[in-house]
Short mmCIF file of C-alpha atoms (C1' of nucleotides) in Angstrom, two decimals:
data_model
loop_
_atom_site.label_atom_id
_atom_site.label_comp_id
_atom_site.label_asym_id
_atom_site.label_seq_id
_atom_site.Cartn_x
_atom_site.Cartn_y
_atom_site.Cartn_z
CA MET A 5 -2.72 3.96 -1.22
CA LEU A 6 -2.23 3.78 -4.96
CA SER A 7 1.39 3.51 -5.93
CA LYS A 8 2.96 5.98 -8.30
CA LYS A 9 3.75 3.05 -10.52
CA THR A 10 0.10 2.13 -10.84
CA LYS A 11 -1.00 5.68 -11.30
CA TYR A 12 1.52 6.29 -14.05
CA GLY A 13 0.73 2.95 -15.66
CA LEU A 14 -2.95 3.84 -15.81
CA LYS A 15 -2.22 7.26 -17.20
CA ALA A 16 0.00 5.81 -19.88
CA LEU A 17 -2.64 3.27 -20.84
CA ALA A 18 -5.20 6.03 -21.04
CA TYR A 19 -2.89 8.16 -23.16
CA LEU A 20 -2.47 5.28 -25.57
CA GLY A 21 -6.19 4.63 -25.44
CA TYR A 22 -6.82 8.14 -26.71
CA GLN A 23 -4.71 7.62 -29.77
CA LYS A 24 -6.61 7.49 -33.03
CA ASP A 25 -4.55 4.77 -34.61
CA ARG A 26 -2.11 2.12 -33.66
CA LYS A 27 0.97 4.17 -34.42
CA PRO A 28 3.67 3.71 -31.79
CA VAL A 29 3.99 6.48 -29.30
CA GLN A 30 7.37 7.22 -27.83
CA ILE A 31 7.98 6.91 -24.13
CA SER A 32 9.27 10.47 -24.10
CA GLU A 33 6.01 11.81 -25.52
CA ILE A 34 3.90 10.12 -22.88
CA ALA A 35 6.32 11.08 -20.14
CA GLU A 36 6.26 14.72 -21.09
CA HIS A 37 2.55 14.89 -21.58
CA GLU A 38 1.72 13.17 -18.31
CA ASN A 39 4.47 14.61 -16.15
CA ILE A 40 6.22 11.33 -15.51
CA SER A 41 9.90 10.57 -15.19
CA GLN A 42 10.82 9.02 -18.50
CA LYS A 43 13.06 6.33 -17.13
CA PHE A 44 10.52 5.33 -14.53
CA LEU A 45 7.79 5.21 -17.14
CA GLU A 46 10.07 3.11 -19.28
CA SER A 47 10.15 0.32 -16.74
CA ILE A 48 6.43 0.56 -16.12
CA LEU A 49 5.65 0.28 -19.83
CA LEU A 50 8.00 -2.64 -20.10
CA SER A 51 6.10 -4.57 -17.49
CA LEU A 52 2.81 -3.69 -19.18
CA ARG A 53 4.23 -4.98 -22.42
CA LYS A 54 5.41 -8.16 -20.82
CA SER A 55 1.95 -8.66 -19.39
CA GLY A 56 0.34 -8.47 -22.78
CA PHE A 57 -1.40 -5.10 -22.74
CA LEU A 58 1.01 -3.32 -25.02
CA SER A 59 3.36 -3.96 -27.83
CA SER A 60 6.37 -1.99 -28.86
CA LYS A 61 8.57 -1.16 -31.78
CA LYS A 62 12.23 -0.30 -31.66
CA GLY A 63 14.09 2.13 -33.87
CA LYS A 64 12.87 4.91 -36.03
CA GLY A 65 9.21 5.63 -35.61
CA GLY A 66 9.15 3.26 -32.70
CA GLY A 67 7.33 3.37 -29.40
CA TYR A 68 4.44 1.69 -27.62
CA TYR A 69 0.90 0.97 -28.69
CA LEU A 70 -2.08 -0.95 -27.32
CA LEU A 71 -2.15 -4.61 -28.16
CA LYS A 72 -5.85 -4.93 -27.53
CA GLU A 73 -8.86 -2.70 -27.91
CA PRO A 74 -9.49 -0.42 -24.93
CA ASN A 75 -12.76 -2.20 -24.26
CA GLU A 76 -10.90 -5.47 -23.94
CA ILE A 77 -8.49 -4.28 -21.32
CA TYR A 78 -10.04 -4.97 -17.93
CA MET A 79 -8.97 -3.06 -14.88
CA THR A 80 -8.91 -6.34 -12.98
CA ASP A 81 -5.97 -7.49 -15.01
CA VAL A 82 -4.26 -4.13 -15.10
CA MET A 83 -4.42 -3.68 -11.35
CA ARG A 84 -3.03 -7.13 -10.72
CA VAL A 85 -0.01 -6.34 -12.82
CA LEU A 86 0.61 -2.84 -11.53
CA GLU A 87 -0.54 -3.08 -7.95
CA GLY A 88 -0.43 -6.75 -7.10
CA PRO A 89 -3.20 -8.73 -5.44
CA ILE A 90 -6.55 -7.01 -5.28
CA ALA A 91 -7.25 -8.68 -1.99
CA MET A 92 -5.95 -6.83 1.02
CA VAL A 93 -4.96 -10.00 2.81
CA PRO A 94 -3.59 -13.18 1.23
CA CYS A 95 -6.24 -15.37 2.85
CA VAL A 96 -9.00 -13.80 0.75
CA SER A 97 -7.04 -13.64 -2.48
CA LEU A 98 -8.39 -15.55 -5.43
CA ASN A 99 -5.12 -15.49 -7.34
CA PHE A 100 -2.52 -15.43 -4.61
CA TYR A 101 -4.12 -17.36 -1.78
CA GLU A 102 -2.10 -18.04 1.32
CA SER A 103 -3.42 -18.88 4.72
CA CYS A 104 -2.53 -16.69 7.65
CA GLU A 105 0.18 -17.86 9.94
CA ASP A 106 -1.38 -16.29 12.95
CA CYS A 107 -5.05 -17.06 12.57
CA PRO A 108 -6.27 -20.21 14.24
CA ASP A 109 -9.31 -20.47 12.05
CA GLU A 110 -10.18 -18.62 8.90
CA LYS A 111 -13.89 -19.29 9.21
CA SER A 112 -14.15 -17.39 12.46
CA CYS A 113 -11.68 -14.65 11.67
CA SER A 114 -13.16 -11.17 11.75
CA VAL A 115 -10.46 -9.66 9.59
CA HIS A 116 -11.04 -12.33 6.98
CA LYS A 117 -14.75 -11.69 7.08
CA LEU A 118 -14.36 -8.00 6.43
CA MET A 119 -11.60 -8.29 3.88
CA LEU A 120 -13.62 -10.78 1.89
CA GLN A 121 -16.27 -8.14 1.38
CA VAL A 122 -13.72 -5.47 0.55
CA ARG A 123 -12.14 -7.76 -2.01
CA ASP A 124 -15.46 -8.51 -3.64
CA SER A 125 -16.45 -4.88 -3.82
CA ALA A 126 -13.15 -3.89 -5.40
CA LEU A 127 -13.35 -6.79 -7.84
CA GLU A 128 -16.80 -5.67 -8.84
CA VAL A 129 -15.52 -2.23 -9.74
CA TYR A 130 -12.58 -3.53 -11.71
CA ARG A 131 -14.62 -6.11 -13.55
CA ASN A 132 -16.99 -3.41 -14.65
CA ASN A 133 -14.32 -1.15 -15.97
CA THR A 134 -12.28 -1.54 -19.11
CA LEU A 135 -9.80 1.03 -20.28
CA GLN A 136 -12.50 2.28 -22.58
CA ASP A 137 -14.79 2.94 -19.62
CA ILE A 138 -12.35 5.16 -17.81
CA LEU A 139 -11.46 7.27 -20.82
CA CYS A 140 -13.08 10.63 -20.85
CA ASP A 141 -15.50 11.17 -23.68
CA LYS A 142 -14.35 14.72 -24.17
CA GLU A 143 -10.80 13.69 -24.85
CA LEU A 144 -11.92 10.93 -27.18
CA LYS A 145 -13.40 13.41 -29.55
CA LYS A 146 -10.20 15.33 -30.01
CA MET B 19 -2.19 -4.49 1.20
CA LEU B 20 -3.51 -4.39 4.73
CA SER B 21 -0.89 -3.33 7.21
CA LYS B 22 0.00 -5.48 10.17
CA LYS B 23 -1.03 -2.57 12.33
CA THR B 24 -4.54 -2.61 10.94
CA LYS B 25 -4.81 -6.35 11.04
CA TYR B 26 -3.76 -6.49 14.65
CA GLY B 27 -5.96 -3.57 15.55
CA LEU B 28 -8.98 -5.32 14.08
CA LYS B 29 -8.14 -8.54 15.83
CA ALA B 30 -7.79 -6.79 19.14
CA LEU B 31 -11.12 -5.01 18.67
CA ALA B 32 -12.73 -8.31 17.83
CA TYR B 33 -11.17 -9.96 20.88
CA LEU B 34 -12.60 -7.22 23.08
CA GLY B 35 -15.89 -7.50 21.23
CA TYR B 36 -16.15 -11.12 22.25
CA GLN B 37 -15.85 -10.32 25.93
CA LYS B 38 -18.98 -10.87 27.95
CA ASP B 39 -18.58 -7.86 30.16
CA ARG B 40 -16.68 -4.63 30.25
CA LYS B 41 -13.90 -5.92 32.42
CA PRO B 42 -10.51 -4.65 31.29
CA VAL B 43 -8.44 -7.09 29.36
CA GLN B 44 -4.70 -6.88 29.63
CA ILE B 45 -2.58 -6.20 26.60
CA SER B 46 -0.60 -9.33 27.31
CA GLU B 47 -3.70 -11.50 27.18
CA ILE B 48 -4.76 -10.21 23.78
CA ALA B 49 -1.20 -10.38 22.49
CA GLU B 50 -0.79 -13.99 23.49
CA HIS B 51 -4.16 -15.06 22.26
CA GLU B 52 -3.81 -13.41 18.90
CA ASN B 53 -0.12 -13.99 18.29
CA ILE B 54 0.85 -10.35 18.34
CA SER B 55 3.96 -8.69 19.69
CA GLN B 56 2.88 -7.18 22.96
CA LYS B 57 4.77 -3.94 22.61
CA PHE B 58 3.51 -3.42 19.09
CA LEU B 59 -0.03 -4.14 20.17
CA GLU B 60 0.45 -1.71 23.00
CA SER B 61 0.99 1.19 20.65
CA ILE B 62 -1.87 0.11 18.43
CA LEU B 63 -4.27 -0.05 21.35
CA LEU B 64 -3.08 3.32 22.52
CA SER B 65 -4.02 4.92 19.23
CA LEU B 66 -7.38 3.14 19.28
CA ARG B 67 -7.94 4.52 22.75
CA LYS B 68 -6.96 7.99 21.69
CA SER B 69 -9.43 7.74 18.83
CA GLY B 70 -12.29 6.94 21.13
CA PHE B 71 -12.94 3.28 20.47
CA LEU B 72 -11.47 1.97 23.69
CA SER B 73 -10.88 2.97 27.22
CA SER B 74 -8.28 1.70 29.61
CA LYS B 75 -7.51 1.22 33.26
CA LYS B 76 -4.12 1.26 34.86
CA GLY B 77 -2.88 -0.80 37.77
CA LYS B 78 -4.20 -3.96 39.27
CA GLY B 79 -7.02 -5.46 37.29
CA GLY B 80 -6.32 -2.98 34.56
CA GLY B 81 -6.40 -3.29 30.81
CA TYR B 82 -8.47 -2.24 27.82
CA TYR B 83 -12.17 -2.45 27.13
CA LEU B 84 -14.56 -1.22 24.46
CA LEU B 85 -15.91 2.25 25.00
CA LYS B 86 -18.88 1.71 22.74
CA GLU B 87 -21.09 -1.20 21.84
CA PRO B 88 -19.75 -3.36 19.03
CA ASN B 89 -22.68 -2.38 16.85
CA GLU B 90 -21.77 1.27 17.25
CA ILE B 91 -18.20 0.87 16.05
CA TYR B 92 -18.17 1.36 12.31
CA MET B 93 -15.43 -0.04 10.16
CA THR B 94 -15.34 3.27 8.31
CA ASP B 95 -14.00 4.98 11.40
CA VAL B 96 -11.75 2.12 12.43
CA MET B 97 -10.09 1.88 9.04
CA ARG B 98 -9.46 5.60 8.91
CA VAL B 99 -7.61 5.45 12.18
CA LEU B 100 -5.65 2.29 11.50
CA GLU B 101 -5.08 2.46 7.78
CA GLY B 102 -5.50 6.10 6.87
CA PRO B 103 -7.62 7.44 4.02
CA ILE B 104 -10.01 4.97 2.47
CA ALA B 105 -9.52 6.61 -0.88
CA MET B 106 -6.59 5.33 -2.85
CA VAL B 107 -5.71 8.74 -4.22
CA PRO B 108 -6.02 12.05 -2.39
CA CYS B 109 -8.10 13.62 -5.16
CA VAL B 110 -11.05 11.31 -4.43
CA SER B 111 -10.78 11.46 -0.66
CA LEU B 112 -13.72 12.80 1.26
CA ASN B 113 -11.76 13.42 4.43
CA PHE B 114 -8.28 14.15 3.17
CA TYR B 115 -8.85 15.80 -0.17
CA GLU B 116 -5.89 17.12 -2.08
CA SER B 117 -5.70 17.79 -5.76
CA CYS B 118 -3.09 16.07 -7.88
CA GLU B 119 -0.01 18.00 -8.75
CA ASP B 120 0.38 16.27 -12.05
CA CYS B 121 -3.14 16.08 -13.42
CA PRO B 122 -4.18 18.92 -15.66
CA ASP B 123 -7.84 18.31 -15.05
CA GLU B 124 -9.55 16.14 -12.52
CA LYS B 125 -12.74 15.89 -14.52
CA SER B 126 -11.05 14.18 -17.41
CA CYS B 127 -8.62 12.09 -15.44
CA SER B 128 -9.00 8.36 -15.96
CA VAL B 129 -7.29 7.45 -12.73
CA HIS B 130 -9.59 9.73 -10.82
CA LYS B 131 -12.60 8.21 -12.54
CA LEU B 132 -11.67 4.69 -11.55
CA MET B 133 -10.53 5.51 -8.05
CA LEU B 134 -13.76 7.31 -7.35
CA GLN B 135 -15.62 4.09 -7.91
CA VAL B 136 -13.17 2.07 -5.87
CA ARG B 137 -13.53 4.52 -3.02
CA ASP B 138 -17.28 4.34 -3.09
CA SER B 139 -17.34 0.59 -3.15
CA ALA B 140 -14.97 0.33 -0.21
CA LEU B 141 -16.94 2.94 1.69
CA GLU B 142 -20.08 0.97 1.12
CA VAL B 143 -18.54 -2.12 2.68
CA TYR B 144 -17.21 -0.27 5.69
CA ARG B 145 -20.45 1.62 6.26
CA ASN B 146 -22.32 -1.62 6.32
CA ASN B 147 -20.05 -3.25 8.83
CA THR B 148 -19.81 -2.57 12.52
CA LEU B 149 -17.57 -4.52 14.82
CA GLN B 150 -20.63 -6.56 15.72
CA ASP B 151 -21.10 -7.56 12.10
CA ILE B 152 -17.64 -9.01 11.71
CA LEU B 153 -17.72 -11.01 14.90
CA CYS B 154 -18.33 -14.67 14.37
CA ASP B 155 -21.56 -15.96 15.84
CA LYS B 156 -19.93 -19.13 16.98
CA GLU B 157 -17.42 -17.34 19.13
CA LEU B 158 -20.10 -15.09 20.54
CA LYS B 159 -21.84 -17.98 22.13
CA LYS B 160 -18.84 -19.14 24.07
"C1'" DG C 15 5.46 2.02 49.33
"C1'" DA C 16 5.36 -1.69 46.00
"C1'" DA C 17 3.36 -3.99 42.30
"C1'" DA C 18 0.73 -3.85 38.32
"C1'" DA C 19 -0.22 -2.26 33.91
"C1'" DC C 20 -0.83 1.31 30.91
"C1'" DT C 21 1.64 5.67 28.73
"C1'" DC C 22 4.97 7.79 26.15
"C1'" DT C 23 9.03 8.70 23.52
"C1'" DA C 24 12.64 7.20 20.93
"C1'" DC C 25 15.29 3.96 18.44
"C1'" DT C 26 16.41 0.01 15.08
"C1'" DA C 27 16.32 -2.97 11.17
"C1'" DA C 28 14.18 -4.39 7.20
"C1'" DA C 29 11.41 -3.68 3.35
"C1'" DT C 30 9.54 -1.02 -0.18
"C1'" DA C 31 8.76 2.85 -3.16
"C1'" DA C 32 10.34 5.87 -6.39
"C1'" DG C 33 13.15 6.79 -8.82
"C1'" DT C 34 18.15 7.13 -11.63
"C1'" DA C 35 22.25 5.28 -14.23
"C1'" DG C 36 24.37 3.04 -17.78
"C1'" DG C 37 25.02 -0.09 -21.14
"C1'" DG C 38 22.90 -3.43 -24.57
"C1'" DT C 39 19.92 -4.75 -28.47
"C1'" DA C 40 16.85 -4.47 -32.35
"C1'" DT C 41 15.02 -1.84 -36.17
"C1'" DT C 42 15.17 1.40 -39.85
"C1'" DA C 43 17.10 4.46 -43.19
"C1'" DA C 44 20.82 6.14 -45.68
"C1'" DT D 17 27.46 -1.55 -43.60
"C1'" DT D 18 26.89 2.16 -40.51
"C1'" DA D 19 24.59 5.35 -37.75
"C1'" DA D 20 20.63 6.93 -35.56
"C1'" DT D 21 16.70 5.81 -33.06
"C1'" DA D 22 14.25 4.04 -29.37
"C1'" DC D 23 13.16 0.31 -26.66
"C1'" DC D 24 15.38 -3.42 -23.43
"C1'" DC D 25 17.63 -4.82 -19.40
"C1'" DT D 26 20.11 -4.87 -15.15
"C1'" DA D 27 21.65 -2.68 -11.31
"C1'" DC D 28 22.04 0.93 -8.09
"C1'" DT D 29 20.63 4.88 -4.89
"C1'" DT D 30 17.91 7.44 -1.77
"C1'" DA D 31 14.06 8.23 0.94
"C1'" DT D 32 10.27 6.63 3.29
"C1'" DT D 33 7.58 3.48 5.71
"C1'" DT D 34 6.64 -0.61 8.25
"C1'" DA D 35 7.11 -3.47 11.95
"C1'" DG D 36 8.70 -3.86 15.43
"C1'" DT D 37 11.83 -3.17 20.18
"C1'" DA D 38 13.73 -0.55 24.25
"C1'" DG D 39 13.40 1.95 28.22
"C1'" DA D 40 11.65 5.02 31.33
"C1'" DG D 41 7.56 7.42 33.29
"C1'" DT D 42 2.90 7.66 35.25
"C1'" DT D 43 -1.29 6.17 37.35
"C1'" DT D 44 -4.02 3.06 40.10
"C1'" DT D 45 -4.75 -0.41 43.54
"C1'" DC D 46 -3.64 -2.84 47.63
#
DNA sequence: GAAAACTCTACTAAATAAGTAGGGTATTAA
DNA sequence: TTAATACCCTACTTATTTAGTAGAGTTTTC
């Protein structure tokens, strides 16, 4: 199940992706437009900024803006930051590998076998999607 | 992240899939072999039985056994029982559809767009895997 | 009837999710 | 320099869920 954090993070990224220029957008604007608690969104945006997707400006005229082009922001990276490991079990994780404490042998483990495929299929989707790809063309024209 | 419940459920199904005959296997045997809390496994097996994957026998010589052939047990069905909806958001769920309360329009929603693909890719994996497929050939020969 | 082994219901403790609160800091404009 | 603006940061709260555990009941076999 997708966390609210991830969902809101994606929506905020999309909102910023729709902007015509790089002018900072205030947290409050995004929060209102996307029906998100402002304070919650604040902490989500902060972690996105710390991860290198966004930049921010304090003070008058401040807010958040994309640090990279939408077509350079891969969902693989975004999901790792917002949702954690893409793999459903640590023993098939590429970035956060850990062996199972309770499996005698990974090679013969059925769960491992299935989860490996699930991981690869999810990775495939994320690799093939940048922020640009998930933006709706209709909204882009506005 | 895969829940312990699902992981244990899959392991138990695999254990039963490796059995040569349909003789009931006691909960305690599976629990010991797979390093699972017996009482926890008990409730997991119960829900698998209630969902039609297993059958059970009480009393002497009792236990659990597969109700269908391993190649007739699809991971799609198993995952729905153990993990819940395959879709990561209710608005892209085939079995548990619900619209989002906070999205103005599903058609233009970026999250929806991405999650649709993720759902399909996961579904593809599960559709292509029966219990038989995730069993390890080596163990089958024992 | 007793033993075996599942069935069922309820409870507990820990972890996590989804926020909210409150104060601090940096930037800009006057 | 000061005040306003708007992010930055840390901590806290509440609710929910997970991962069990407890205990009694029921069914089957011998």
